[in-house]
PDB file of C-alpha atoms and ligand atoms in Angstrom:
ATOM      1  CA  MET W 155      87.640 132.934  58.552  1.00 47.00           C
ATOM      2  CA  SER W 156      86.417 132.056  62.024  1.00 56.00           C
ATOM      3  CA  GLY W 157      84.491 134.638  64.014  1.00 74.00           C
ATOM      4  CA  ARG W 158      87.401 135.545  66.164  1.00 79.00           C
ATOM      5  CA  ASN W 159      89.327 136.576  63.131  1.00 82.00           C
ATOM      6  CA  GLN W 160      86.673 139.266  62.365  1.00 86.00           C
ATOM      7  CA  LEU W 161      87.375 140.921  65.889  1.00 94.00           C
ATOM      8  CA  PRO W 162      89.270 144.187  65.809  1.00 97.00           C
ATOM      9  CA  VAL W 163      92.997 144.136  66.467  1.00 98.00           C
ATOM     10  CA  GLY W 164      95.205 146.016  68.859  1.00 98.00           C
ATOM     11  CA  GLY W 165      98.289 148.118  67.959  1.00 98.00           C
ATOM     12  CA  ILE W 166     100.706 149.271  70.761  1.00 98.00           C
ATOM     13  CA  ASP W 167     103.188 151.974  69.777  1.00 97.00           C
ATOM     14  CA  LEU W 168     106.299 151.917  72.286  1.00 96.00           C
ATOM     15  CA  GLY W 169     107.883 155.345  72.204  1.00 92.00           C
ATOM     16  CA  ALA W 170     110.770 156.502  74.337  1.00 88.00           C
ATOM     17  CA  THR W 171     108.497 158.811  76.326  1.00 91.00           C
ATOM     18  CA  LYS W 172     104.845 157.768  75.663  1.00 95.00           C
ATOM     19  CA  ILE W 173     102.893 154.623  74.875  1.00 97.00           C
ATOM     20  CA  LEU W 174     100.075 154.951  72.367  1.00 98.00           C
ATOM     21  CA  SER W 175      97.464 152.038  72.046  1.00 98.00           C
ATOM     22  CA  VAL W 176      94.789 151.766  69.510  1.00 98.00           C
ATOM     23  CA  VAL W 177      91.973 149.302  68.739  1.00 98.00           C
ATOM     24  CA  VAL W 178      91.414 149.261  65.039  1.00 97.00           C
ATOM     25  CA  SER W 179      88.944 147.459  62.678  1.00 96.00           C
ATOM     26  CA  HIS W 180      90.127 145.475  59.728  1.00 94.00           C
ATOM     27  CA  ALA W 181      89.140 148.428  57.564  1.00 94.00           C
ATOM     28  CA  GLY W 182      91.514 150.721  59.554  1.00 94.00           C
ATOM     29  CA  ASP W 183      88.951 152.572  61.669  1.00 96.00           C
ATOM     30  CA  VAL W 184      90.427 153.593  64.976  1.00 97.00           C
ATOM     31  CA  LEU W 185      87.673 152.453  67.465  1.00 98.00           C
ATOM     32  CA  ALA W 186      89.536 153.617  70.713  1.00 98.00           C
ATOM     33  CA  GLU W 187      92.869 154.747  71.954  1.00 98.00           C
ATOM     34  CA  ASP W 188      94.842 155.183  74.967  1.00 98.00           C
ATOM     35  CA  ILE W 189      97.891 157.253  75.701  1.00 98.00           C
ATOM     36  CA  ARG W 190     100.285 157.215  78.723  1.00 98.00           C
ATOM     37  CA  PRO W 191     103.811 157.824  79.783  1.00 97.00           C
ATOM     38  CA  THR W 192     106.307 154.999  79.027  1.00 95.00           C
ATOM     39  CA  GLU W 193     108.209 155.350  82.239  1.00 94.00           C
ATOM     40  CA  GLY W 194     111.248 153.818  80.598  1.00 91.00           C
ATOM     41  CA  VAL W 195     113.556 154.451  83.669  1.00 91.00           C
ATOM     42  CA  GLU W 196     111.525 151.945  85.535  1.00 91.00           C
ATOM     43  CA  GLY W 197     112.802 149.088  83.300  1.00 91.00           C
ATOM     44  CA  PRO W 198     111.138 146.543  80.968  1.00 94.00           C
ATOM     45  CA  ASP W 199     108.804 144.947  83.323  1.00 95.00           C
ATOM     46  CA  ALA W 200     107.268 148.328  84.365  1.00 95.00           C
ATOM     47  CA  VAL W 201     107.001 149.382  80.727  1.00 96.00           C
ATOM     48  CA  ILE W 202     105.425 146.002  79.819  1.00 97.00           C
ATOM     49  CA  ALA W 203     102.875 146.351  82.423  1.00 97.00           C
ATOM     50  CA  ASN W 204     102.164 150.002  81.290  1.00 98.00           C
ATOM     51  CA  MET W 205     101.684 148.727  77.671  1.00 98.00           C
ATOM     52  CA  THR W 206      99.267 146.025  78.806  1.00 98.00           C
ATOM     53  CA  ALA W 207      97.237 148.342  80.880  1.00 98.00           C
ATOM     54  CA  SER W 208      97.071 150.837  77.888  1.00 98.00           C
ATOM     55  CA  LEU W 209      95.801 148.343  75.491  1.00 98.00           C
ATOM     56  CA  ARG W 210      93.360 146.951  78.110  1.00 98.00           C
ATOM     57  CA  GLN W 211      92.036 150.630  78.641  1.00 98.00           C
ATOM     58  CA  ALA W 212      91.722 151.101  74.899  1.00 98.00           C
ATOM     59  CA  MET W 213      89.774 147.658  74.565  1.00 98.00           C
ATOM     60  CA  ALA W 214      87.410 148.838  77.597  1.00 98.00           C
ATOM     61  CA  SER W 215      86.705 152.164  75.736  1.00 98.00           C
ATOM     62  CA  ALA W 216      85.954 150.248  72.397  1.00 98.00           C
ATOM     63  CA  GLY W 217      83.684 147.959  74.489  1.00 97.00           C
ATOM     64  CA  ILE W 218      85.398 144.613  73.664  1.00 96.00           C
ATOM     65  CA  ASP W 219      87.141 142.039  75.669  1.00 95.00           C
ATOM     66  CA  ARG W 220      88.716 139.989  72.952  1.00 96.00           C
ATOM     67  CA  LEU W 221      91.102 140.882  69.982  1.00 97.00           C
ATOM     68  CA  ALA W 222      91.905 138.958  66.770  1.00 96.00           C
ATOM     69  CA  ALA W 223      95.393 139.742  67.190  1.00 97.00           C
ATOM     70  CA  VAL W 224      97.919 142.290  68.795  1.00 97.00           C
ATOM     71  CA  GLY W 225     100.858 144.218  66.936  1.00 98.00           C
ATOM     72  CA  VAL W 226     103.510 146.072  68.714  1.00 97.00           C
ATOM     73  CA  ASP W 227     105.919 148.456  67.449  1.00 96.00           C
ATOM     74  CA  ALA W 228     109.282 149.433  69.100  1.00 94.00           C
ATOM     75  CA  PRO W 229     111.931 152.006  68.562  1.00 90.00           C
ATOM     76  CA  GLY W 230     115.198 150.501  67.090  1.00 82.00           C
ATOM     77  CA  PRO W 231     116.055 147.111  65.792  1.00 83.00           C
ATOM     78  CA  VAL W 232     113.650 144.177  66.291  1.00 89.00           C
ATOM     79  CA  ASP W 233     113.994 140.500  65.582  1.00 90.00           C
ATOM     80  CA  TYR W 234     110.758 140.272  63.566  1.00 87.00           C
ATOM     81  CA  GLU W 235     110.665 136.596  63.278  1.00 89.00           C
ATOM     82  CA  ARG W 236     110.976 135.845  66.876  1.00 91.00           C
ATOM     83  CA  GLY W 237     108.987 138.879  68.127  1.00 92.00           C
ATOM     84  CA  VAL W 238     112.063 140.095  70.278  1.00 94.00           C
ATOM     85  CA  VAL W 239     113.154 143.698  70.832  1.00 92.00           C
ATOM     86  CA  THR W 240     116.979 143.351  70.466  1.00 89.00           C
ATOM     87  CA  GLU W 241     117.698 146.834  71.728  1.00 83.00           C
ATOM     88  CA  ALA W 242     115.882 150.136  72.325  1.00 80.00           C
ATOM     89  CA  PRO W 243     118.350 153.055  71.940  1.00 75.00           C
ATOM     90  CA  ASN W 244     116.254 155.288  74.163  1.00 76.00           C
ATOM     91  CA  LEU W 245     115.135 152.791  76.619  1.00 83.00           C
ATOM     92  CA  PRO W 246     117.778 151.666  79.137  1.00 79.00           C
ATOM     93  CA  VAL W 247     118.377 148.018  79.945  1.00 85.00           C
ATOM     94  CA  TRP W 248     116.253 146.765  76.957  1.00 89.00           C
ATOM     95  CA  HIS W 249     118.089 143.751  75.485  1.00 89.00           C
ATOM     96  CA  ASP W 250     116.410 140.813  73.907  1.00 92.00           C
ATOM     97  CA  VAL W 251     112.929 141.447  75.445  1.00 94.00           C
ATOM     98  CA  PRO W 252     110.636 138.898  73.928  1.00 95.00           C
ATOM     99  CA  LEU W 253     107.565 141.274  73.574  1.00 95.00           C
ATOM    100  CA  ALA W 254     105.585 139.355  71.047  1.00 96.00           C
ATOM    101  CA  PRO W 255     105.430 136.053  73.046  1.00 96.00           C
ATOM    102  CA  LEU W 256     104.651 138.000  76.111  1.00 97.00           C
ATOM    103  CA  PHE W 257     101.684 139.894  74.718  1.00 97.00           C
ATOM    104  CA  SER W 258     100.541 136.900  72.911  1.00 96.00           C
ATOM    105  CA  LYS W 259     100.292 135.035  76.209  1.00 97.00           C
ATOM    106  CA  GLU W 260      98.771 138.201  77.915  1.00 97.00           C
ATOM    107  CA  PHE W 261      95.969 138.801  75.257  1.00 97.00           C
ATOM    108  CA  GLY W 262      95.480 135.176  74.257  1.00 96.00           C
ATOM    109  CA  ALA W 263      96.045 136.130  70.510  1.00 95.00           C
ATOM    110  CA  PRO W 264      98.643 136.118  67.829  1.00 95.00           C
ATOM    111  CA  CYS W 265     101.086 138.941  68.373  1.00 96.00           C
ATOM    112  CA  ALA W 266     103.673 140.327  66.011  1.00 95.00           C
ATOM    113  CA  LEU W 267     106.459 142.832  66.481  1.00 96.00           C
ATOM    114  CA  GLU W 268     107.806 145.559  64.037  1.00 95.00           C
ATOM    115  CA  ASN W 269     109.989 148.359  64.023  1.00 93.00           C
ATOM    116  CA  ASP W 270     108.291 151.744  64.605  1.00 94.00           C
ATOM    117  CA  ALA W 271     109.359 153.377  61.266  1.00 95.00           C
ATOM    118  CA  ASN W 272     108.528 150.240  59.264  1.00 96.00           C
ATOM    119  CA  ALA W 273     105.167 150.205  61.100  1.00 97.00           C
ATOM    120  CA  SER W 274     104.502 153.756  60.084  1.00 97.00           C
ATOM    121  CA  ALA W 275     105.293 152.994  56.585  1.00 98.00           C
ATOM    122  CA  LEU W 276     102.809 150.204  56.543  1.00 97.00           C
ATOM    123  CA  ALA W 277     100.150 152.248  57.932  1.00 98.00           C
ATOM    124  CA  GLU W 278     100.533 155.246  55.535  1.00 98.00           C
ATOM    125  CA  HIS W 279     100.661 152.702  52.631  1.00 98.00           C
ATOM    126  CA  ARG W 280      97.491 150.953  53.626  1.00 97.00           C
ATOM    127  CA  TRP W 281      95.335 153.639  55.218  1.00 97.00           C
ATOM    128  CA  GLY W 282      97.136 156.971  54.784  1.00 98.00           C
ATOM    129  CA  ALA W 283      98.809 159.248  52.193  1.00 98.00           C
ATOM    130  CA  GLY W 284     100.357 156.409  50.301  1.00 98.00           C
ATOM    131  CA  ARG W 285      97.176 154.427  49.611  1.00 97.00           C
ATOM    132  CA  GLY W 286      97.127 152.981  46.132  1.00 95.00           C
ATOM    133  CA  SER W 287     100.848 153.170  45.533  1.00 97.00           C
ATOM    134  CA  ARG W 288     103.013 150.152  44.714  1.00 98.00           C
ATOM    135  CA  HIS W 289     106.277 151.540  45.305  1.00 98.00           C
ATOM    136  CA  MET W 290     106.454 153.869  48.354  1.00 98.00           C
ATOM    137  CA  LEU W 291     109.092 155.249  50.704  1.00 98.00           C
ATOM    138  CA  PHE W 292     108.329 156.669  54.093  1.00 98.00           C
ATOM    139  CA  LEU W 293     110.625 158.998  56.069  1.00 98.00           C
ATOM    140  CA  THR W 294     109.912 160.164  59.645  1.00 96.00           C
ATOM    141  CA  VAL W 295     111.753 163.386  60.384  1.00 97.00           C
ATOM    142  CA  SER W 296     111.689 164.397  64.062  1.00 94.00           C
ATOM    143  CA  SER W 297     114.684 164.329  66.413  1.00 91.00           C
ATOM    144  CA  GLY W 298     116.089 161.704  64.227  1.00 92.00           C
ATOM    145  CA  VAL W 299     115.509 160.409  60.671  1.00 95.00           C
ATOM    146  CA  GLY W 300     113.790 156.871  60.218  1.00 94.00           C
ATOM    147  CA  GLY W 301     112.314 155.184  57.205  1.00 96.00           C
ATOM    148  CA  GLY W 302     110.449 152.241  55.823  1.00 97.00           C
ATOM    149  CA  ILE W 303     110.465 150.913  52.248  1.00 98.00           C
ATOM    150  CA  ILE W 304     107.336 149.418  50.389  1.00 98.00           C
ATOM    151  CA  VAL W 305     108.214 147.502  47.320  1.00 97.00           C
ATOM    152  CA  ASP W 306     105.459 146.039  45.085  1.00 97.00           C
ATOM    153  CA  GLY W 307     103.007 146.687  47.801  1.00 95.00           C
ATOM    154  CA  ALA W 308     104.846 144.951  50.691  1.00 94.00           C
ATOM    155  CA  LEU W 309     107.223 146.023  53.355  1.00 95.00           C
ATOM    156  CA  TYR W 310     110.727 145.457  52.477  1.00 95.00           C
ATOM    157  CA  ARG W 311     112.757 144.090  55.342  1.00 92.00           C
ATOM    158  CA  GLY W 312     115.921 143.049  53.990  1.00 91.00           C
ATOM    159  CA  ALA W 313     117.873 139.882  54.747  1.00 88.00           C
ATOM    160  CA  SER W 314     117.812 140.455  58.504  1.00 83.00           C
ATOM    161  CA  GLY W 315     115.058 142.706  58.926  1.00 84.00           C
ATOM    162  CA  ALA W 316     117.300 145.828  59.125  1.00 86.00           C
ATOM    163  CA  ALA W 317     116.350 147.544  55.940  1.00 92.00           C
ATOM    164  CA  GLY W 318     114.913 150.988  55.813  1.00 94.00           C
ATOM    165  CA  GLU W 319     117.595 152.710  57.942  1.00 92.00           C
ATOM    166  CA  VAL W 320     117.607 155.870  55.661  1.00 95.00           C
ATOM    167  CA  GLY W 321     118.567 158.009  58.468  1.00 95.00           C
ATOM    168  CA  HIS W 322     122.003 156.425  58.532  1.00 94.00           C
ATOM    169  CA  MET W 323     122.633 156.832  54.860  1.00 95.00           C
ATOM    170  CA  THR W 324     126.036 158.644  54.549  1.00 95.00           C
ATOM    171  CA  ILE W 325     125.920 161.850  52.829  1.00 94.00           C
ATOM    172  CA  ASN W 326     129.430 163.234  54.028  1.00 95.00           C
ATOM    173  CA  ALA W 327     131.911 160.580  55.126  1.00 95.00           C
ATOM    174  CA  ARG W 328     133.937 163.336  56.640  1.00 96.00           C
ATOM    175  CA  GLY W 329     130.983 164.897  58.460  1.00 95.00           C
ATOM    176  CA  PRO W 330     130.097 165.019  62.136  1.00 94.00           C
ATOM    177  CA  ARG W 331     129.995 161.877  64.311  1.00 94.00           C
ATOM    178  CA  CYS W 332     126.419 160.258  64.367  1.00 92.00           C
ATOM    179  CA  GLY W 333     124.885 158.341  67.258  1.00 86.00           C
ATOM    180  CA  CYS W 334     125.283 155.266  65.443  1.00 87.00           C
ATOM    181  CA  GLY W 335     129.120 155.720  65.491  1.00 91.00           C
ATOM    182  CA  ARG W 336     129.602 156.515  61.846  1.00 94.00           C
ATOM    183  CA  ARG W 337     130.247 160.009  60.174  1.00 96.00           C
ATOM    184  CA  GLY W 338     127.936 162.336  58.193  1.00 97.00           C
ATOM    185  CA  CYS W 339     124.718 160.304  58.326  1.00 97.00           C
ATOM    186  CA  LEU W 340     121.607 162.058  56.889  1.00 97.00           C
ATOM    187  CA  GLU W 341     120.306 162.218  60.319  1.00 96.00           C
ATOM    188  CA  MET W 342     123.186 164.527  61.342  1.00 97.00           C
ATOM    189  CA  TYR W 343     121.993 166.968  58.760  1.00 98.00           C
ATOM    190  CA  ALA W 344     118.228 166.767  58.272  1.00 98.00           C
ATOM    191  CA  SER W 345     116.875 166.034  61.769  1.00 97.00           C
ATOM    192  CA  GLY W 346     115.674 167.999  64.590  1.00 96.00           C
ATOM    193  CA  LEU W 347     118.702 167.289  66.599  1.00 94.00           C
ATOM    194  CA  ALA W 348     120.911 168.582  63.741  1.00 96.00           C
ATOM    195  CA  ILE W 349     118.841 171.758  63.629  1.00 97.00           C
ATOM    196  CA  ALA W 350     119.262 172.363  67.453  1.00 97.00           C
ATOM    197  CA  ARG W 351     123.118 171.606  67.040  1.00 95.00           C
ATOM    198  CA  ARG W 352     123.418 174.201  64.352  1.00 96.00           C
ATOM    199  CA  ALA W 353     121.051 176.624  66.341  1.00 97.00           C
ATOM    200  CA  ARG W 354     123.564 176.593  69.174  1.00 97.00           C
ATOM    201  CA  ARG W 355     126.204 177.984  67.036  1.00 96.00           C
ATOM    202  CA  LEU W 356     123.857 180.571  65.640  1.00 96.00           C
ATOM    203  CA  VAL W 357     122.963 181.579  69.132  1.00 97.00           C
ATOM    204  CA  ALA W 358     126.689 182.006  70.122  1.00 96.00           C
ATOM    205  CA  ARG W 359     127.307 184.141  66.999  1.00 96.00           C
ATOM    206  CA  HIS W 360     124.235 186.210  67.233  1.00 96.00           C
ATOM    207  CA  PRO W 361     123.539 186.895  70.988  1.00 96.00           C
ATOM    208  CA  ASP W 362     121.134 189.697  70.199  1.00 95.00           C
ATOM    209  CA  SER W 363     118.842 187.597  67.807  1.00 96.00           C
ATOM    210  CA  LEU W 364     115.315 186.609  68.507  1.00 97.00           C
ATOM    211  CA  ILE W 365     116.512 182.766  68.655  1.00 97.00           C
ATOM    212  CA  ALA W 366     119.199 183.831  71.292  1.00 97.00           C
ATOM    213  CA  MET W 367     116.572 185.619  73.446  1.00 96.00           C
ATOM    214  CA  LEU W 368     114.020 182.617  73.271  1.00 96.00           C
ATOM    215  CA  ALA W 369     116.919 180.180  74.068  1.00 96.00           C
ATOM    216  CA  ARG W 370     117.678 181.964  77.366  1.00 96.00           C
ATOM    217  CA  GLU W 371     114.121 180.859  78.714  1.00 95.00           C
ATOM    218  CA  GLN W 372     113.585 177.605  77.037  1.00 95.00           C
ATOM    219  CA  PRO W 373     115.704 174.550  75.877  1.00 96.00           C
ATOM    220  CA  LEU W 374     117.060 175.095  72.441  1.00 96.00           C
ATOM    221  CA  THR W 375     115.153 172.713  70.426  1.00 96.00           C
ATOM    222  CA  ALA W 376     114.250 172.244  66.668  1.00 96.00           C
ATOM    223  CA  LYS W 377     110.796 173.313  67.882  1.00 96.00           C
ATOM    224  CA  LEU W 378     112.031 176.475  69.322  1.00 97.00           C
ATOM    225  CA  VAL W 379     114.018 177.190  65.927  1.00 97.00           C
ATOM    226  CA  GLN W 380     110.695 176.647  64.136  1.00 97.00           C
ATOM    227  CA  GLN W 381     108.944 179.146  66.448  1.00 96.00           C
ATOM    228  CA  ALA W 382     111.670 181.771  65.983  1.00 97.00           C
ATOM    229  CA  ALA W 383     111.566 181.374  62.252  1.00 97.00           C
ATOM    230  CA  GLU W 384     107.859 181.800  62.231  1.00 96.00           C
ATOM    231  CA  ASP W 385     108.285 184.965  64.218  1.00 97.00           C
ATOM    232  CA  GLY W 386     110.716 186.316  61.662  1.00 97.00           C
ATOM    233  CA  ASP W 387     114.148 185.260  62.702  1.00 97.00           C
ATOM    234  CA  ASP W 388     116.107 185.071  59.433  1.00 97.00           C
ATOM    235  CA  GLY W 389     118.922 182.900  60.788  1.00 97.00           C
ATOM    236  CA  ALA W 390     116.412 180.322  62.260  1.00 98.00           C
ATOM    237  CA  GLU W 391     114.453 180.186  59.054  1.00 98.00           C
ATOM    238  CA  GLU W 392     117.889 179.537  57.148  1.00 98.00           C
ATOM    239  CA  LEU W 393     118.662 176.682  59.601  1.00 98.00           C
ATOM    240  CA  ILE W 394     115.157 174.990  58.688  1.00 98.00           C
ATOM    241  CA  ASN W 395     115.852 175.569  55.023  1.00 98.00           C
ATOM    242  CA  ALA W 396     119.314 173.964  55.214  1.00 98.00           C
ATOM    243  CA  ALA W 397     118.049 170.916  57.027  1.00 98.00           C
ATOM    244  CA  GLY W 398     115.278 170.487  54.500  1.00 98.00           C
ATOM    245  CA  TYR W 399     117.785 170.908  51.621  1.00 98.00           C
ATOM    246  CA  ASP W 400     120.027 168.249  53.213  1.00 98.00           C
ATOM    247  CA  LEU W 401     117.001 165.885  53.536  1.00 98.00           C
ATOM    248  CA  GLY W 402     116.423 166.483  49.790  1.00 98.00           C
ATOM    249  CA  ILE W 403     119.932 165.274  49.026  1.00 97.00           C
ATOM    250  CA  GLY W 404     119.125 162.038  50.675  1.00 98.00           C
ATOM    251  CA  LEU W 405     115.762 161.754  48.973  1.00 98.00           C
ATOM    252  CA  GLY W 406     117.578 162.417  45.584  1.00 98.00           C
ATOM    253  CA  SER W 407     119.738 159.267  46.164  1.00 98.00           C
ATOM    254  CA  LEU W 408     116.721 157.228  47.417  1.00 98.00           C
ATOM    255  CA  ILE W 409     114.637 158.358  44.387  1.00 98.00           C
ATOM    256  CA  ASN W 410     117.452 157.084  41.963  1.00 98.00           C
ATOM    257  CA  ILE W 411     117.736 153.940  43.730  1.00 98.00           C
ATOM    258  CA  PHE W 412     114.027 152.917  44.210  1.00 98.00           C
ATOM    259  CA  ASN W 413     112.208 155.085  41.565  1.00 98.00           C
ATOM    260  CA  PRO W 414     109.289 155.201  43.893  1.00 98.00           C
ATOM    261  CA  GLN W 415     105.793 156.487  43.060  1.00 98.00           C
ATOM    262  CA  MET W 416     105.471 158.205  46.304  1.00 98.00           C
ATOM    263  CA  ILE W 417     107.577 159.510  49.231  1.00 98.00           C
ATOM    264  CA  VAL W 418     105.555 160.124  52.409  1.00 98.00           C
ATOM    265  CA  ILE W 419     107.034 162.227  54.941  1.00 98.00           C
ATOM    266  CA  GLY W 420     106.070 162.249  58.448  1.00 97.00           C
ATOM    267  CA  GLY W 421     107.258 163.452  61.976  1.00 95.00           C
ATOM    268  CA  SER W 422     107.389 166.830  63.701  1.00 94.00           C
ATOM    269  CA  LEU W 423     109.634 168.693  61.150  1.00 96.00           C
ATOM    270  CA  THR W 424     106.816 168.371  58.538  1.00 96.00           C
ATOM    271  CA  LYS W 425     105.045 171.059  60.680  1.00 95.00           C
ATOM    272  CA  ALA W 426     107.646 173.665  59.398  1.00 94.00           C
ATOM    273  CA  GLY W 427     105.667 173.095  55.916  1.00 95.00           C
ATOM    274  CA  ASP W 428     107.478 174.601  52.893  1.00 96.00           C
ATOM    275  CA  SER W 429     110.381 176.225  54.919  1.00 97.00           C
ATOM    276  CA  TYR W 430     111.580 172.544  55.325  1.00 98.00           C
ATOM    277  CA  LEU W 431     109.855 170.789  52.505  1.00 98.00           C
ATOM    278  CA  GLY W 432     110.346 173.280  49.769  1.00 98.00           C
ATOM    279  CA  PRO W 433     114.188 173.227  49.857  1.00 98.00           C
ATOM    280  CA  ALA W 434     113.816 169.341  50.218  1.00 98.00           C
ATOM    281  CA  ARG W 435     111.981 169.085  47.026  1.00 98.00           C
ATOM    282  CA  GLU W 436     114.412 171.445  45.362  1.00 98.00           C
ATOM    283  CA  ALA W 437     117.398 169.382  46.362  1.00 98.00           C
ATOM    284  CA  ALA W 438     115.640 166.213  45.552  1.00 98.00           C
ATOM    285  CA  GLN W 439     114.998 167.197  42.034  1.00 98.00           C
ATOM    286  CA  ARG W 440     118.465 168.484  41.606  1.00 98.00           C
ATOM    287  CA  GLU W 441     119.975 165.217  42.860  1.00 98.00           C
ATOM    288  CA  SER W 442     117.658 162.721  40.921  1.00 98.00           C
ATOM    289  CA  PHE W 443     117.405 161.500  37.471  1.00 98.00           C
ATOM    290  CA  GLU W 444     114.781 163.407  35.382  1.00 98.00           C
ATOM    291  CA  GLN W 445     112.541 160.362  34.677  1.00 97.00           C
ATOM    292  CA  ALA W 446     112.523 159.146  38.097  1.00 98.00           C
ATOM    293  CA  TRP W 447     111.772 162.731  39.350  1.00 98.00           C
ATOM    294  CA  GLN W 448     108.786 163.104  36.945  1.00 98.00           C
ATOM    295  CA  ASP W 449     107.157 159.816  38.438  1.00 97.00           C
ATOM    296  CA  VAL W 450     107.542 160.594  42.091  1.00 98.00           C
ATOM    297  CA  ARG W 451     105.189 162.543  44.416  1.00 98.00           C
ATOM    298  CA  ILE W 452     106.526 163.767  47.818  1.00 98.00           C
ATOM    299  CA  VAL W 453     103.753 164.299  50.118  1.00 98.00           C
ATOM    300  CA  VAL W 454     103.152 164.732  53.964  1.00 98.00           C
ATOM    301  CA  GLY W 455     101.825 161.733  55.871  1.00 98.00           C
ATOM    302  CA  GLU W 456      97.997 161.609  56.977  1.00 98.00           C
ATOM    303  CA  LEU W 457      98.181 159.530  59.990  1.00 97.00           C
ATOM    304  CA  GLY W 458     100.394 161.894  62.281  1.00 95.00           C
ATOM    305  CA  ASP W 459     101.068 160.639  65.742  1.00 94.00           C
ATOM    306  CA  ARG W 460      99.084 157.663  65.241  1.00 96.00           C
ATOM    307  CA  SER W 461     100.936 156.224  62.130  1.00 97.00           C
ATOM    308  CA  ALA W 462     103.133 153.721  64.257  1.00 97.00           C
ATOM    309  CA  ALA W 463     100.233 152.456  66.420  1.00 98.00           C
ATOM    310  CA  MET W 464      98.317 151.944  63.473  1.00 98.00           C
ATOM    311  CA  GLY W 465     101.068 150.304  61.608  1.00 98.00           C
ATOM    312  CA  ALA W 466     101.311 147.861  64.559  1.00 98.00           C
ATOM    313  CA  ALA W 467      97.631 147.117  64.089  1.00 98.00           C
ATOM    314  CA  ALA W 468      98.286 146.427  60.336  1.00 97.00           C
ATOM    315  CA  VAL W 469     101.038 144.101  61.357  1.00 95.00           C
ATOM    316  CA  ALA W 470      98.445 142.393  63.573  1.00 95.00           C
ATOM    317  CA  ILE W 471      95.900 142.119  60.767  1.00 94.00           C
ATOM    318  CA  ASP W 472      98.718 140.406  58.567  1.00 91.00           C
ATOM    319  CA  ALA W 473      99.268 138.108  61.429  1.00 86.00           C
ATOM    320  CA  VAL W 474      95.603 137.060  61.454  1.00 86.00           C
ATOM    321  CA  ARG W 475      95.712 136.636  57.660  1.00 83.00           C
ATOM    322  CA  GLY W 476      98.725 133.950  58.233  1.00 74.00           C
ATOM    323  CA  HIS W 477     101.483 136.122  56.908  1.00 53.00           C
ATOM    324  CA  LEU W 478     103.125 135.470  60.117  1.00 48.00           C
ATOM    325  CA  ALA W 479     104.094 132.224  62.031  1.00 42.00           C
ATOM    326  CA  THR W 480     103.601 133.626  65.456  1.00 42.00           C
TER     327      THR W 480
HETATM  328 ZN1   ZN X 556     124.132 157.272  61.866  1.00 58.83          ZN
END
């Protein structure tokens, strides 16, 4: 490898509300990071300028002026081969934005693009809780449910790069309508938005409960439900338990299909701990075949909010190693 290839790589995580940039060594050490608002309402040009400024700031903090490669991850579907964000559900007017070619030119280095959940899966597999596993599934459970699939040590992208949408696995074809247009997706039961939706009904039925009192002062989010549960609201606790159980129904199907060694779960709902993950494990065991259940470990991710940005850096390292044409 030439000297340039030994340089650190950059990873940029484009989120709906914030941009997180990291400069990472080939061994996975984070040398510097920068975080700033996305300002998505300003449109793609402004967001791209924010992303550029963010990575440049991280480079300055790390004391370097060149990178071996840049990786970028974006929410929603990406055209991995062309490096184009086809659409970003939470960013208005994002259609066919050629992020990888733009950043390749800007930073004078190869640039690779990946979907955010796939990036997190790669990072947890390479540097986090999934280290050493050959077959690993990653699920992120926050406002929505996303996922990534590692088979034989490599990210499984599918025929068109759309694999891993575990949040849109149908668990009840007659269930509530999902944001994707279909009915009864896992995301409609196990996500933060699902908990918030059920909490609105709970509040209406029990106006004197703790959660109802809290909801008069703050927006009724999954985080508020978690807080109420921790403070002893039994109804709120049951909502978290139910969402966890429903996640487990999805996990059971995934275990039967993939027979993974490890399922790594990240995202804000993991902060609810056993209230969420206990029922998830219980349902997963019920729904999966005995042998597959015996061989799987369900663990919480180690990389937290950095997982996607680090995964973007992992994709950049793969680009340096020639796994990518860009
Ligand atoms: Zn859906």
